[in-house]
XYZ file of C-alpha atoms in Angstrom:
337
model
C 0.020 0.150 -0.100
C 1.447 3.647 -1.014
C 0.488 6.530 0.982
C 0.506 10.365 -0.096
C 2.206 12.881 2.754
C 1.291 16.229 1.702
C 3.301 18.257 3.902
C 5.305 15.243 5.255
C 8.730 16.882 6.141
C 7.235 18.484 9.055
C 7.204 17.921 12.725
C 3.953 15.512 12.204
C 4.720 14.856 9.200
C 7.918 13.377 9.617
C 6.882 10.868 12.562
C 4.401 9.652 10.381
C 6.936 8.953 7.911
C 8.970 7.130 10.832
C 5.993 5.341 11.741
C 4.611 3.745 7.824
C 8.197 3.014 6.797
C 8.366 0.927 10.028
C 5.195 -1.211 9.150
C 6.148 -1.704 5.832
C 4.077 1.102 3.988
C 4.932 2.449 0.869
C 5.835 6.351 1.519
C 5.678 8.996 -1.007
C 6.041 12.566 0.474
C 6.198 16.375 -1.234
C 6.663 19.157 0.867
C 7.680 22.677 -0.150
C 9.647 23.508 2.853
C 7.943 26.117 3.624
C 8.270 25.414 7.794
C 10.091 22.224 7.294
C 13.370 21.286 6.239
C 15.185 18.289 4.168
C 17.313 17.478 7.874
C 14.345 15.905 9.116
C 14.140 13.720 6.242
C 17.572 12.629 6.150
C 17.109 11.551 10.375
C 13.993 9.505 8.548
C 15.981 7.154 6.204
C 18.288 6.975 8.834
C 15.945 6.049 11.929
C 14.256 3.033 9.544
C 16.564 1.933 7.095
C 14.349 2.840 4.140
C 14.279 5.223 0.946
C 10.917 6.873 0.359
C 9.987 8.948 -2.743
C 10.351 12.621 -2.795
C 8.697 15.948 -4.325
C 9.575 19.071 -3.428
C 6.847 21.201 -4.486
C 3.862 23.726 -3.499
C 0.910 20.907 -3.141
C -1.311 24.131 -4.811
C 0.556 22.915 -7.869
C -2.139 20.597 -9.601
C 0.737 20.169 -12.541
C 3.118 18.912 -9.526
C -0.087 16.714 -8.517
C -0.345 14.929 -11.569
C 3.176 14.079 -12.177
C 3.752 12.587 -8.676
C 0.295 10.675 -9.231
C 0.951 9.335 -12.933
C 4.783 8.170 -11.078
C 2.902 6.519 -8.108
C -0.460 4.137 -7.671
C -1.473 6.190 -4.638
C -3.794 4.380 -1.859
C -4.309 6.656 0.446
C -3.211 10.963 0.893
C -2.468 12.366 4.298
C -2.860 15.804 4.454
C -0.788 17.706 6.730
C 0.036 20.606 4.912
C -1.160 24.318 5.376
C 0.122 26.901 7.482
C -0.558 26.229 11.318
C -0.003 29.321 13.927
C -3.244 30.335 15.173
C -2.220 33.748 16.699
C 0.055 34.504 13.150
C -3.361 33.445 11.182
C -5.704 36.541 13.185
C -3.020 39.037 12.001
C -2.566 37.391 8.410
C -5.507 35.914 7.473
C -5.595 36.563 4.185
C -2.011 33.960 3.672
C -4.020 31.061 5.816
C -7.391 31.516 3.625
C -5.505 31.368 0.595
C -3.091 28.689 1.238
C -5.102 26.385 3.522
C -8.080 25.960 1.572
C -6.450 25.656 -1.576
C -4.454 22.880 -0.884
C -7.524 20.419 0.322
C -9.251 21.877 -3.180
C -6.206 20.710 -4.586
C -5.754 17.705 -3.559
C -9.579 16.734 -4.056
C -9.694 17.821 -7.508
C -6.212 15.757 -8.192
C -8.099 12.438 -6.533
C -11.171 12.708 -9.161
C -8.279 13.161 -11.818
C -6.029 10.393 -10.433
C -9.233 7.975 -8.693
C -8.035 7.696 -5.188
C -10.638 7.403 -2.937
C -9.163 7.554 0.766
C -7.427 10.974 2.276
C -6.824 11.694 5.918
C -7.528 15.151 7.097
C -5.300 16.856 9.472
C -7.955 19.370 11.145
C -8.030 20.744 14.586
C -9.331 21.137 17.996
C -9.588 25.149 16.565
C -12.962 24.010 14.718
C -14.412 24.009 18.070
C -16.797 26.837 19.427
C -15.149 28.064 23.102
C -19.321 28.135 24.091
C -18.938 23.812 24.912
C -18.886 22.175 27.737
C -16.060 19.897 28.375
C -14.960 17.703 26.854
C -15.503 17.999 23.608
C -17.191 15.552 21.562
C -17.614 15.277 17.924
C -21.046 16.834 18.233
C -19.882 19.727 20.153
C -20.526 22.615 18.357
C -18.403 23.716 15.636
C -17.641 26.462 13.499
C -17.734 30.265 15.608
C -13.802 29.372 15.731
C -11.598 31.899 17.381
C -9.097 32.357 14.422
C -8.299 32.092 10.800
C -6.508 29.032 10.711
C -9.356 27.176 13.405
C -11.677 28.417 10.206
C -9.932 27.257 7.537
C -9.757 23.723 9.438
C -13.417 24.427 9.264
C -13.641 25.421 5.614
C -11.799 22.542 4.565
C -13.869 19.831 6.153
C -16.845 20.878 4.633
C -15.241 21.018 1.449
C -13.920 17.197 2.190
C -17.966 16.199 3.241
C -19.114 17.796 0.208
C -16.853 16.326 -2.009
C -17.506 12.696 -0.081
C -21.272 13.264 -1.303
C -20.594 13.719 -4.658
C -18.164 11.157 -5.293
C -19.208 7.700 -4.557
C -16.701 5.746 -2.765
C -14.584 8.217 -1.119
C -13.419 7.934 2.443
C -12.617 10.473 4.485
C -11.085 10.693 7.933
C -11.207 14.085 9.333
C -8.965 14.094 12.412
C -9.332 16.842 14.929
C -6.053 17.228 16.416
C -5.735 18.557 20.233
C -2.352 19.840 21.285
C 1.088 18.032 20.489
C 3.632 16.665 22.402
C 7.198 15.049 22.655
C 8.851 13.598 20.193
C 10.311 10.232 18.624
C 11.869 8.311 21.257
C 15.252 8.418 19.370
C 15.876 11.937 20.306
C 16.771 12.248 15.884
C 13.535 13.770 14.979
C 11.266 16.493 17.169
C 9.538 20.019 16.618
C 12.042 22.434 15.120
C 9.392 25.511 14.388
C 10.971 28.810 12.547
C 11.850 31.806 14.890
C 9.603 32.105 18.264
C 7.810 28.814 18.565
C 3.526 29.366 18.784
C 2.657 26.588 20.567
C 4.071 26.123 24.287
C 5.706 22.387 24.257
C 8.277 23.214 22.028
C 8.763 26.903 23.576
C 9.426 25.278 26.591
C 11.930 23.175 25.324
C 13.796 25.611 23.593
C 13.762 27.854 27.014
C 14.876 25.410 28.578
C 18.254 24.294 25.869
C 18.775 28.739 26.175
C 17.595 29.956 23.387
C 15.268 31.902 25.023
C 15.395 34.239 28.227
C 11.974 32.807 29.292
C 9.006 31.777 29.239
C 6.260 33.528 27.923
C 3.155 32.169 29.206
C 0.124 34.494 27.422
C -2.512 35.394 30.573
C -2.927 34.111 33.882
C -6.208 35.579 34.471
C -8.373 32.917 32.772
C -11.657 31.310 34.237
C -9.386 28.357 35.388
C -7.702 26.917 38.286
C -4.547 28.678 37.639
C -5.201 31.116 35.772
C -3.390 29.689 32.918
C -5.406 28.073 29.540
C -5.810 24.356 29.971
C -5.309 22.343 26.694
C -5.293 18.456 26.343
C -1.502 16.963 25.367
C -1.331 14.177 23.057
C 1.955 12.817 22.636
C 3.199 12.566 18.736
C 3.456 8.873 18.624
C 0.625 8.408 19.789
C -0.762 10.597 17.242
C 0.365 9.244 14.401
C -0.623 5.742 15.563
C -4.125 7.227 15.251
C -3.641 8.139 11.877
C -2.976 4.397 10.852
C -6.072 3.435 13.068
C -7.839 5.898 10.501
C -6.279 4.504 7.610
C -7.839 0.581 8.746
C -11.388 2.446 9.272
C -10.940 4.212 5.425
C -10.262 0.591 4.320
C -13.589 -0.948 5.037
C -15.974 2.301 5.265
C -17.227 5.316 3.073
C -18.365 8.892 3.613
C -16.878 11.235 5.696
C -16.244 11.224 9.758
C -14.991 13.031 12.124
C -12.743 12.253 15.073
C -10.888 13.798 18.210
C -7.171 12.677 18.966
C -6.723 13.728 22.343
C -6.390 12.341 25.162
C -9.531 13.542 27.250
C -7.312 15.108 30.412
C -7.012 19.205 30.810
C -3.140 20.439 31.501
C -2.750 23.968 32.297
C -0.102 25.753 30.863
C 1.665 26.061 34.428
C 1.502 22.514 35.083
C 2.570 21.900 32.001
C 5.444 23.769 32.686
C 5.904 21.937 36.094
C 5.808 18.773 34.429
C 8.437 19.826 31.984
C 10.434 20.559 35.242
C 9.453 17.638 37.482
C 10.268 15.279 34.179
C 13.756 16.905 33.572
C 14.968 18.062 36.504
C 15.145 21.755 34.799
C 13.573 25.239 36.117
C 12.055 26.733 33.453
C 12.097 30.692 33.911
C 8.300 31.712 33.025
C 7.459 36.371 32.188
C 3.201 36.122 32.022
C 2.709 38.176 28.741
C -0.830 39.583 27.783
C -3.057 37.186 26.530
C -2.577 35.943 23.196
C -5.790 36.733 20.611
C -7.406 33.715 19.362
C -6.946 31.408 22.687
C -9.387 29.672 24.134
C -9.803 29.306 28.102
C -10.179 25.204 27.813
C -10.294 22.673 25.590
C -9.603 19.003 26.146
C -11.656 16.351 24.438
C -13.383 13.318 24.695
C -11.873 10.151 23.356
C -15.175 7.743 23.076
C -15.511 8.173 19.678
C -11.967 7.093 18.159
C -11.562 4.510 21.186
C -14.926 2.477 19.588
C -14.441 2.672 15.731
C -10.931 3.111 15.561
C -9.831 1.213 18.279
C -7.502 3.598 19.433
C -6.496 5.344 22.132
C -3.552 7.097 23.873
C -0.904 5.189 25.813
C 1.853 7.797 26.579
C 1.999 10.329 29.160
C 2.482 13.766 29.571
C 5.350 13.456 31.884
C 6.195 11.057 28.620
C 6.073 13.689 26.500
C 8.346 16.069 28.113
C 11.029 13.757 28.506
C 11.267 13.027 24.861
C 11.105 16.605 23.693
C 13.345 17.621 26.173
C 15.479 14.300 25.108
C 15.426 15.667 21.158
C 15.653 18.884 22.448
C 18.904 18.980 24.368
C 20.498 16.350 21.552
C 19.673 18.928 19.084
C 19.671 22.214 20.671
C 19.698 23.999 17.299
C 16.829 21.891 16.328
C 17.482 20.663 12.587
C 20.518 23.416 11.960
């Protein structure tokens, strides 16, 4: 079986590639390196001892997609491609709408041209309204998104639903990720965002490595027990195994389904810092900043549907994630550079 990873050189894509190759899947990767690096894919080859086809291209380029899909018989697409910083999307909404929506449309059009019927979409908890009670289920309120990034995920889901409805035999799994933590247990690959990280876990790890003078916590006056935002932190290796489960689901089902991928537990920003300090014996200097636009106070999910329909649930803890992301960062203090 051959799997096409759109945006496969990034944090999630590289870990996905390792898992697929270790499970004897054939892999084809395309990425334009807008927020990734060739070194990540070199490490994938080192970890697995396997080679794979790679194309440096923008997924919106239909000519390149046709070349790729003519060269390889693709059985399933996993769609990771797109910009992903919620805060940045508030400042640069058109950048996000133009890029993220057109990538999804481009992939759907290519699927039709090349008779590919299975796609796994990297969606987000950002599709949910902040008016939901916790834990969030797949039937909770969607839309009313807090930022353009969330809207692009919401709209991409709708594009995929509509495409599946008009293309009999298509199977679409929309995986709504909660917050990622951790790295591959080898420490060879991990999260290496450009600039100051927009997400808390890599910001913590980079601060521990001395790349930042202090860790910014955006807001300590939210309506939560300690005043900081609460999130559901899922280990990257649990997440990629969720994609394997979704692929197997798509083998036997048609239509479009959404699934939450999380742990079902909330951890506050301050609690996450303490978990990291405890797991690694490192003190993290903190500076409280103003709230960041587009951040929900609390977000954690129910995983019942994924457990029931995919046969999947997380195995790793937040402490595991803290240890693994520090192993990656301490072995690679400047990331892949």
